[in-house]
Each structure stands twice: as C-alpha cells, then as structure tokens.
MMTF fields as JSON, N, C-alpha, C and O atoms, coordinates in Angstrom:
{
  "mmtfVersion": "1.0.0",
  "mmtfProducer": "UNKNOWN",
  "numBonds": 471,
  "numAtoms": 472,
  "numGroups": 118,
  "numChains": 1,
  "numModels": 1,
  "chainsPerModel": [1],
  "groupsPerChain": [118],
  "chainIdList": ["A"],
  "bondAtomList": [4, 2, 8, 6, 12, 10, 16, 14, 20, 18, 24, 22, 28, 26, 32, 30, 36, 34, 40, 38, 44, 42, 48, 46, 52, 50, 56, 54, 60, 58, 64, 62, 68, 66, 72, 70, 76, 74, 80, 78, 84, 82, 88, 86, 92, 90, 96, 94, 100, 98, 104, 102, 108, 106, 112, 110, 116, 114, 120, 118, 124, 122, 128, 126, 132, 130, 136, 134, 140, 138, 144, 142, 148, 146, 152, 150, 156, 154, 160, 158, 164, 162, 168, 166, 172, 170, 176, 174, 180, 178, 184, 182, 188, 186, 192, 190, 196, 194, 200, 198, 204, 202, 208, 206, 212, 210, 216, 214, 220, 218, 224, 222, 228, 226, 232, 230, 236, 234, 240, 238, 244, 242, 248, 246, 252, 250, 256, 254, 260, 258, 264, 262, 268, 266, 272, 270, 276, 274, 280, 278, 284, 282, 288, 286, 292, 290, 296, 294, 300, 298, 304, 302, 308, 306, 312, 310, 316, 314, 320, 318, 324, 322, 328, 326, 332, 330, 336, 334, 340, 338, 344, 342, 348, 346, 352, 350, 356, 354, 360, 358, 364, 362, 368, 366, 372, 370, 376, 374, 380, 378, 384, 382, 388, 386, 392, 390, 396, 394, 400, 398, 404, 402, 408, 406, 412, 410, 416, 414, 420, 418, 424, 422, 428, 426, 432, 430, 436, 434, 440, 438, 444, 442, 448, 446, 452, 450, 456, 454, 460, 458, 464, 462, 468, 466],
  "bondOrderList": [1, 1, 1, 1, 1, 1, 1, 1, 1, 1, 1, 1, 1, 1, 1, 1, 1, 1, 1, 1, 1, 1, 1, 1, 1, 1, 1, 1, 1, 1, 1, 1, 1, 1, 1, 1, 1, 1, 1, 1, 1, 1, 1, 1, 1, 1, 1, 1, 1, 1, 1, 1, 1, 1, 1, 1, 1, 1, 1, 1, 1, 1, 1, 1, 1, 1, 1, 1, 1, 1, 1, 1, 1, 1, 1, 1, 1, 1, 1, 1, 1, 1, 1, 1, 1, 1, 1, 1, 1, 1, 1, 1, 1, 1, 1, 1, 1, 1, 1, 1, 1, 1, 1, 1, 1, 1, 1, 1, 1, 1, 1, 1, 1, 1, 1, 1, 1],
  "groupList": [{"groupName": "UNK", "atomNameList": ["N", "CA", "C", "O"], "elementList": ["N", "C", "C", "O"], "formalChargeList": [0, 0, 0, 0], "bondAtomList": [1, 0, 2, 1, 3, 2], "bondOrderList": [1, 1, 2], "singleLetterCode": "X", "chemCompType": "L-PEPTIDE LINKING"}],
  "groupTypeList": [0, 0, 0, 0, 0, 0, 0, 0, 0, 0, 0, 0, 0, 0, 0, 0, 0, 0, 0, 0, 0, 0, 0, 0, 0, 0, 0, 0, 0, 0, 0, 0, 0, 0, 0, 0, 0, 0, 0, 0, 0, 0, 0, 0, 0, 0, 0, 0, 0, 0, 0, 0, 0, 0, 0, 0, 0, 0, 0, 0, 0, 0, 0, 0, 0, 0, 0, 0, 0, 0, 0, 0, 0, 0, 0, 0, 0, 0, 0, 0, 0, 0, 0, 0, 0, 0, 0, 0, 0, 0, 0, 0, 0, 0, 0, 0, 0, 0, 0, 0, 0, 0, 0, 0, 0, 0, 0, 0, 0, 0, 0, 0, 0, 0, 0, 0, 0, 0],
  "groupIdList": [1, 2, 3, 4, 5, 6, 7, 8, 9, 10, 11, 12, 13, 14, 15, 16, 17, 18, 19, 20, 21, 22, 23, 24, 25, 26, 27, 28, 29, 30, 31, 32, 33, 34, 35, 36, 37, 38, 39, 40, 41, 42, 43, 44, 45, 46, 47, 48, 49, 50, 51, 52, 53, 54, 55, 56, 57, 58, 59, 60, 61, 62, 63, 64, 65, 66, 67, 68, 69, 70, 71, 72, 73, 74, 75, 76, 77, 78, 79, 80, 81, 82, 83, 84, 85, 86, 87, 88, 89, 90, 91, 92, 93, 94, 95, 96, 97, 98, 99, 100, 101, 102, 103, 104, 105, 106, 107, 108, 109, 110, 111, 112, 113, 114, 115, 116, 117, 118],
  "secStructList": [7, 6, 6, 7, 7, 7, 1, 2, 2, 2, 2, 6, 7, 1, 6, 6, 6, 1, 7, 7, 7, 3, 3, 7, 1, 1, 5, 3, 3, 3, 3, 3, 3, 3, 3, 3, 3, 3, 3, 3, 3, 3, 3, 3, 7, 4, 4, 4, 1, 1, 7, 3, 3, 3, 3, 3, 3, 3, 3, 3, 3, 3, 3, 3, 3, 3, 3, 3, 3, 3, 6, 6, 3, 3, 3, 3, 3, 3, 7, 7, 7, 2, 2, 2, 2, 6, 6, 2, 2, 2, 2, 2, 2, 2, 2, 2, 2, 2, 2, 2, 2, 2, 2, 2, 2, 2, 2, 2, 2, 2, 2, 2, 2, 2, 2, 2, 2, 7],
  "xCoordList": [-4.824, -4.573, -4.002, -4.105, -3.283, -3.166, -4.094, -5.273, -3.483, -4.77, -5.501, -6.131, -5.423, -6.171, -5.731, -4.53, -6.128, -5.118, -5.077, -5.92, -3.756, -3.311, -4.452, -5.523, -4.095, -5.898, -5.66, -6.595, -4.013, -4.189, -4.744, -5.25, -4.858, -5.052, -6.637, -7.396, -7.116, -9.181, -9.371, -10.378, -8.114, -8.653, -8.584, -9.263, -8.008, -7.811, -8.33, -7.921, -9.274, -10.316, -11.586, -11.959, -11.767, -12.758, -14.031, -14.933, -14.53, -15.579, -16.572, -17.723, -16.233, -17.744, -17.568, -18.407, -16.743, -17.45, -18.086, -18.777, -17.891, -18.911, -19.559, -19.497, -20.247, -21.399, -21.002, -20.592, -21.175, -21.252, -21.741, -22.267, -21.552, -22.37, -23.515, -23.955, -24.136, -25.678, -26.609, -26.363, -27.186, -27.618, -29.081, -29.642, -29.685, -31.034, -31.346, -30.898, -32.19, -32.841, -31.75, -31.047, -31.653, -30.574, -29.054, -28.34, -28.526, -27.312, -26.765, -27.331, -25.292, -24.707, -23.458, -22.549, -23.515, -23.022, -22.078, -22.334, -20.587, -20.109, -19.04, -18.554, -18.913, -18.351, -16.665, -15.979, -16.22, -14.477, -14.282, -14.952, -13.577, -13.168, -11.109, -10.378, -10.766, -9.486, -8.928, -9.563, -8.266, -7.957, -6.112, -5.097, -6.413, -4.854, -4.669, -5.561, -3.041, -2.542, -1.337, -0.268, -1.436, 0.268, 0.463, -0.31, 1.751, 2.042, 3.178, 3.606, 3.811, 4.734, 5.39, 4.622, 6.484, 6.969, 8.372, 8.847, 8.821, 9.732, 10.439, 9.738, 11.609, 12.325, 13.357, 13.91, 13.132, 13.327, 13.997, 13.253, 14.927, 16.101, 15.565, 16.416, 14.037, 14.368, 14.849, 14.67, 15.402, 16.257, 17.642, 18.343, 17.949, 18.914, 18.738, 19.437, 17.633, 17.772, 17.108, 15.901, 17.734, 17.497, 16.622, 16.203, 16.242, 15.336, 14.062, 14.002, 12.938, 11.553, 10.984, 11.489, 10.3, 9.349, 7.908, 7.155, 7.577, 6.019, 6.15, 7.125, 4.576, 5.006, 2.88, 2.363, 2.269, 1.009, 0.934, 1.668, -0.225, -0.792, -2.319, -2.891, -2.971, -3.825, -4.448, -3.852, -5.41, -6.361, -7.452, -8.118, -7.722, -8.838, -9.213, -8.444, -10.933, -11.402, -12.23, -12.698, -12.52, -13.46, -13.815, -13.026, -15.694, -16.034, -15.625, -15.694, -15.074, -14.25, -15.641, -16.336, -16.186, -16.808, -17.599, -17.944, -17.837, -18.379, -18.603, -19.154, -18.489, -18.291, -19.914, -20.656, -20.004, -21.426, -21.331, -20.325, -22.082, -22.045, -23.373, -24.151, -23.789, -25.036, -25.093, -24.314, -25.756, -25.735, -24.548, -24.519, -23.67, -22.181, -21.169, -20.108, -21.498, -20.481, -20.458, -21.307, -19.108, -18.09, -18.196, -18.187, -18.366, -18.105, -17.378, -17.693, -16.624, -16.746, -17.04, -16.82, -17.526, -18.407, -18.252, -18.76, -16.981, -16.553, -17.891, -18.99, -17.443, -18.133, -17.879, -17.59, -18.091, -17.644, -17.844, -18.95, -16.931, -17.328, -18.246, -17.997, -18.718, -19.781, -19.08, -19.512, -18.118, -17.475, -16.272, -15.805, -15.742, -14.689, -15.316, -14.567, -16.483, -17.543, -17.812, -17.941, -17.832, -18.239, -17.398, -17.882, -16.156, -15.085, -14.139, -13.881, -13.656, -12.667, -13.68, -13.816, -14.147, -14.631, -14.953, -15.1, -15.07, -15.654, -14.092, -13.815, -13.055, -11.753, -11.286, -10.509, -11.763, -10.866, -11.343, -10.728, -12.876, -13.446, -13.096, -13.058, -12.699, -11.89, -10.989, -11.068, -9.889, -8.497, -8.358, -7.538, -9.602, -9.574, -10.198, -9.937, -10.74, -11.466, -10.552, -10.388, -9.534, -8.989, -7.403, -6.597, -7.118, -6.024, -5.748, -5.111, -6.136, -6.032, -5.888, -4.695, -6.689, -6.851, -5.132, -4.439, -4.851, -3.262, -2.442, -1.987, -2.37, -1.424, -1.441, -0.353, -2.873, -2.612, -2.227, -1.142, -2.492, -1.891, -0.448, 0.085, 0.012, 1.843, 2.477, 3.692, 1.664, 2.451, 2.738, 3.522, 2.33, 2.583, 3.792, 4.834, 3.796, 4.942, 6.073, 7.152, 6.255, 7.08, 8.206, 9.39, 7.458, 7.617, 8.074, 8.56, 7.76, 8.403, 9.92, 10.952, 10.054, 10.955, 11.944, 12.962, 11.723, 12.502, 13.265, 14.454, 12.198, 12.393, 13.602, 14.567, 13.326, 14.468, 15.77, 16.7, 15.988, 16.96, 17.719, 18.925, 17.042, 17.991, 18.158, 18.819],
  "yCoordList": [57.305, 58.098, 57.249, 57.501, 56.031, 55.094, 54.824, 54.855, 54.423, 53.941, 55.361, 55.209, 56.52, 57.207, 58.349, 58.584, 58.876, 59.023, 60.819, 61.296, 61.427, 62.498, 63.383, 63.034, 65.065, 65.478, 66.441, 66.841, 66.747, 66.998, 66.178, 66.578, 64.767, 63.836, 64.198, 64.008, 64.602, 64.578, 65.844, 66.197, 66.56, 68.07, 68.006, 68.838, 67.321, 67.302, 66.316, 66.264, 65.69, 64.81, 66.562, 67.531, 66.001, 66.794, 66.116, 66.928, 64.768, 64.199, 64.844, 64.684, 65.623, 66.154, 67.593, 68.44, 68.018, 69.133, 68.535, 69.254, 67.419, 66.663, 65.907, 65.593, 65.499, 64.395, 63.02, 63.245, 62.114, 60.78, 61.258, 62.36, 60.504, 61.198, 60.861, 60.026, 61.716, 61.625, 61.14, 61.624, 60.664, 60.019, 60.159, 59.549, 60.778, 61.109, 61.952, 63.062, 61.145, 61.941, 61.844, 62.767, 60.746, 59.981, 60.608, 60.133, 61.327, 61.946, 61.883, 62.032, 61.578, 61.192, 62.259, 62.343, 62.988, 64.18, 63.504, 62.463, 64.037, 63.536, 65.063, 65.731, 65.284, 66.619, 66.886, 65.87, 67.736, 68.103, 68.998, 69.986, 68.611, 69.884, 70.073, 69.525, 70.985, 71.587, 71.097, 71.522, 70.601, 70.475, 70.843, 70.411, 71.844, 72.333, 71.913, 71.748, 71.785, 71.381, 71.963, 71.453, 72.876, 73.721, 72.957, 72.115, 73.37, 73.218, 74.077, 74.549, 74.415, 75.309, 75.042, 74.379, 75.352, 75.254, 76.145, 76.709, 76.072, 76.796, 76.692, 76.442, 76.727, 76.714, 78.31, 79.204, 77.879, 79.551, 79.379, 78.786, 79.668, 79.853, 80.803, 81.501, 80.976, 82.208, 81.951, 80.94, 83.0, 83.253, 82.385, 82.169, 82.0, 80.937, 78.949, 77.942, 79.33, 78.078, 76.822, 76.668, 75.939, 75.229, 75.571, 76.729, 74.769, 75.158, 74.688, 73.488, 75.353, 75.348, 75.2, 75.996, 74.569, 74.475, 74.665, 74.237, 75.307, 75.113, 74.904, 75.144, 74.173, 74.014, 73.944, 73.679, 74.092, 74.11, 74.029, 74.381, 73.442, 73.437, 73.878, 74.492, 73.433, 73.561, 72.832, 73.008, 72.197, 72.488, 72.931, 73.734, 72.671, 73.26, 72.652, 72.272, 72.449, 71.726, 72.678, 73.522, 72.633, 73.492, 73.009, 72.622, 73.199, 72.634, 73.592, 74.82, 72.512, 74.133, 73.665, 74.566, 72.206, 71.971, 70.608, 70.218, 70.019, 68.883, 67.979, 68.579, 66.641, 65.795, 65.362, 64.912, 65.775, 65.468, 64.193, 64.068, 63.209, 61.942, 61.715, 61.393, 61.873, 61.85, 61.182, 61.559, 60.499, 59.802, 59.432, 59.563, 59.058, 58.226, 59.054, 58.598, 61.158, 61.557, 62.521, 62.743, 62.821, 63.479, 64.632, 64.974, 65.775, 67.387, 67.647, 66.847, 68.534, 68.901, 70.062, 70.608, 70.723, 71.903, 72.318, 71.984, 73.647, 74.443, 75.237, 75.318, 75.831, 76.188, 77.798, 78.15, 78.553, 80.071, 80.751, 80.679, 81.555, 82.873, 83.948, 83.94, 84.417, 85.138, 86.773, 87.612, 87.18, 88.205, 88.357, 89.455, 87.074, 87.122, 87.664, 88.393, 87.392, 87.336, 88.896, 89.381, 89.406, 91.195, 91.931, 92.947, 91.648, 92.507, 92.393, 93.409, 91.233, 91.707, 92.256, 93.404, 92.199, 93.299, 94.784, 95.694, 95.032, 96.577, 96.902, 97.882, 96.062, 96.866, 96.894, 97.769, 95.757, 96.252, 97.792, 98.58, 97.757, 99.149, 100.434, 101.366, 100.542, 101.367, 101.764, 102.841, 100.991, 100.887, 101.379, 102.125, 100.629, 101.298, 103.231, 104.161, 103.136, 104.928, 105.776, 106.767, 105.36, 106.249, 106.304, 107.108, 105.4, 105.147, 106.728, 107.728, 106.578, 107.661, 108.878, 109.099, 109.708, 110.544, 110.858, 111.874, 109.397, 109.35, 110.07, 111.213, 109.002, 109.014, 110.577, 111.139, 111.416, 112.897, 113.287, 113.835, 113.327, 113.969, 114.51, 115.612, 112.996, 112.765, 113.097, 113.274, 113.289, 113.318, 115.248, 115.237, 116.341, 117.407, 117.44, 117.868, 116.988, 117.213, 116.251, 116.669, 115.55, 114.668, 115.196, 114.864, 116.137, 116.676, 118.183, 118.831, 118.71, 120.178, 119.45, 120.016, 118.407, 118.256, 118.037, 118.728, 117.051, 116.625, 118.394, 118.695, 119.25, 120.284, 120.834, 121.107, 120.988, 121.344, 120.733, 121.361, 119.643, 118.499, 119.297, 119.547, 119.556, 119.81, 121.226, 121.751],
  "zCoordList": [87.735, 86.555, 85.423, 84.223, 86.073, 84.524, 83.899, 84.249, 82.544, 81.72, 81.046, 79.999, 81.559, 80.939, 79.754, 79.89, 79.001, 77.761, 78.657, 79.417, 78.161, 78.217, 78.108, 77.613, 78.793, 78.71, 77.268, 76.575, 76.951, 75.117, 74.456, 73.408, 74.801, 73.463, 73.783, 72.832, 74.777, 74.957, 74.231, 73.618, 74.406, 73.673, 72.675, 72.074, 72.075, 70.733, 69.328, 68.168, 69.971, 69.061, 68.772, 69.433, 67.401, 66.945, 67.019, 66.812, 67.266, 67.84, 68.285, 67.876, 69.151, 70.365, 69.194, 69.5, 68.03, 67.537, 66.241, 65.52, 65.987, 64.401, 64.883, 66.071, 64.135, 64.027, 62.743, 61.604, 63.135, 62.368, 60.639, 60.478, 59.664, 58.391, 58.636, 59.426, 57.746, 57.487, 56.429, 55.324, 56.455, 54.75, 54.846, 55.757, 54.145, 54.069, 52.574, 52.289, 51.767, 50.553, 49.742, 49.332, 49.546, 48.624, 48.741, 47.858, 49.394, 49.73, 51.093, 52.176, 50.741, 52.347, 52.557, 51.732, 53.647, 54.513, 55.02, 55.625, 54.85, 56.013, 56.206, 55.294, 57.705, 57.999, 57.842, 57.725, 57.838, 57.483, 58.903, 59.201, 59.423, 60.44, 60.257, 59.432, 61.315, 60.943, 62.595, 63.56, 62.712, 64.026, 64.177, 63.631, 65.205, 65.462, 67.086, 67.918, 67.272, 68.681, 68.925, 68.59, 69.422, 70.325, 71.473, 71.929, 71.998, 72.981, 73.131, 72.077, 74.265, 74.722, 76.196, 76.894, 76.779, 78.204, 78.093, 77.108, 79.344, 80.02, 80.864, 81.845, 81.191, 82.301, 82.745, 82.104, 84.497, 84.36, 85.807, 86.588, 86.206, 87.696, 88.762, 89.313, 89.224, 90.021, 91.653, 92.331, 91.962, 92.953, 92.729, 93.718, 91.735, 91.485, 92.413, 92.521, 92.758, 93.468, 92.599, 92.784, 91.706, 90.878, 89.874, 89.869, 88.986, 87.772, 88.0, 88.267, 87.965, 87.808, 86.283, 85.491, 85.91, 84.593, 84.595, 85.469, 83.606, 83.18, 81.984, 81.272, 81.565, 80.087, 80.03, 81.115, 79.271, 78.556, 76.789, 75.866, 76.909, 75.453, 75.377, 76.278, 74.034, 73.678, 72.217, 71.155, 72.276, 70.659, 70.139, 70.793, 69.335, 68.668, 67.614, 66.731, 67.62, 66.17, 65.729, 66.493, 64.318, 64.019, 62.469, 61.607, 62.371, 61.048, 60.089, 60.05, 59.137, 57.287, 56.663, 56.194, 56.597, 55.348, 55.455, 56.57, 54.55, 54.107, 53.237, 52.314, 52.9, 51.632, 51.763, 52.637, 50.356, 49.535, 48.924, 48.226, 48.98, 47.827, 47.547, 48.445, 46.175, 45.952, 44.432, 43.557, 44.282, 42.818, 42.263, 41.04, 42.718, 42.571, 42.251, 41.825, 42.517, 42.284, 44.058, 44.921, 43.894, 45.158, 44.828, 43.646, 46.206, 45.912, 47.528, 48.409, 47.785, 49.033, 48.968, 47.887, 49.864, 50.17, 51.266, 52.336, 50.804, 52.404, 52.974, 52.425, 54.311, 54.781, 55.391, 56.535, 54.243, 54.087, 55.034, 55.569, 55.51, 56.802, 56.261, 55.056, 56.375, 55.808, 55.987, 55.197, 56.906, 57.119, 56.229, 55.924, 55.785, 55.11, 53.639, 52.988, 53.142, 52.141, 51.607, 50.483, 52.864, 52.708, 53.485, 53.985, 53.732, 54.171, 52.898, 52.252, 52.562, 51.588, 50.549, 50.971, 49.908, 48.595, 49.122, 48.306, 50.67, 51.287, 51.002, 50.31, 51.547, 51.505, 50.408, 50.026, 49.595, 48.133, 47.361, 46.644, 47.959, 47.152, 47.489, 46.686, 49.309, 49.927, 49.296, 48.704, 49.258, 48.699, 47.374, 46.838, 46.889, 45.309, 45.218, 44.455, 45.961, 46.242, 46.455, 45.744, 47.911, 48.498, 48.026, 48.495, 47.107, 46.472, 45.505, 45.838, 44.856, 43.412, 44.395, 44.602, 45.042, 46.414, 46.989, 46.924, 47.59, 48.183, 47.068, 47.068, 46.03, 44.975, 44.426, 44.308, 44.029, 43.71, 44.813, 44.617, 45.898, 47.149, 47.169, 47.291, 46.962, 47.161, 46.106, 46.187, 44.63, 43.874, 43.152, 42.203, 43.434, 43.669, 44.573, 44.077, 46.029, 46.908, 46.048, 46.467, 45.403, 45.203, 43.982, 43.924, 43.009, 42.312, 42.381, 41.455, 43.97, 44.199, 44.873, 44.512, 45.687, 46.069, 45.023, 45.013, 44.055, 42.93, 42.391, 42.494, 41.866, 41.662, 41.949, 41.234, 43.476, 44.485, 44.428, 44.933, 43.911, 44.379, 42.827, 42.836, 41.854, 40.492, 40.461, 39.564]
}
C-alpha cells in the first residue's frame, strides 16, 4: 500500500471527467470543471469501553464550462442547466400571478381586525 496516493486524492482529480483541449477549425477548447472534497469523522464511547472512530469523505468533479481561443481572443463559455433556464422564470410568473390573489385575500382580514383593535 506504500507509494500509493490516498483513495481521496484518486477521487478527487477531475481527469477521468475532462478531456485534454481540443483544437480543431481554427479554435482551441479547453474544459472548466468544479471540483469539491468533504470529509467528516467521529468519535463515539459505546458501552464506555474506550473510544472508537469513523471518519469518511468524498468528491466530486463536474463540467461548469469551457475556454474558447479563437483568433487571438479569450471567452469562457459556461455550461447552463437547462432546468435552471425554465424553472426560475415558471416561478417568477407563479409568484407574480398568485401574489396580488394572496395580498387581496389578507388584506380585507387585516383591516377588520385593525377595525376591531380601535
């Protein structure tokens, strides 16, 4: 087992999820990913008979995007969720519909109570 690197440090190269850049048709690709690494542990007495530990981790890579170089200028170019794309504007239109709806709702009761209170 010497010699061999930790099995967080294997989890945690984004390598096996990108590819090398690419250069084809006068433009060269090269990929962006996000790479996260937890870890966590514990120690815990049961039956009181000395202390026991566990401890685990984890990572994760994942492609956001990509650097464009094409004719001597730079862009990067994320790589959009397509759900994030057509959920937030469905909920903003929700929100905006059912809003006004709430607000007359509450605002009759809000106004008999006030009533009451003077």
């Amino acid at each position: 087992m010497e010699g061999r690197p930790p099995a967080y440090r294997e989890a945690a190269r984004a390598r096996p999820y990108l590819h090398a850049p690419v250069t084809a048709h006068g433009a060269t690709v090269i990929p962006v990913a996000r790479v996260s690494v937890g870890f966590g542990g514990g120690v815990g007495h049961p039956d009181g008979d000395g202390a026991t530990g566990t401890g685990g981790g984890g990572a994760d890579a994942r492609p956001v995007g990509y650097i464009e170089i094409r004719d001597g200028f730079t862009a990067y170019r994320p790589i959009r969720d397509p759900w994030v794309d057509v959920m937030v504007p469905l909920a903003a239109l929700a929100v905006g519909a059912l809003l006004p709806k709430a607000v007359g709702a509450l605002l009759p009761k809000a106004a008999r109570v006030l009533r009451r209170r003077t």
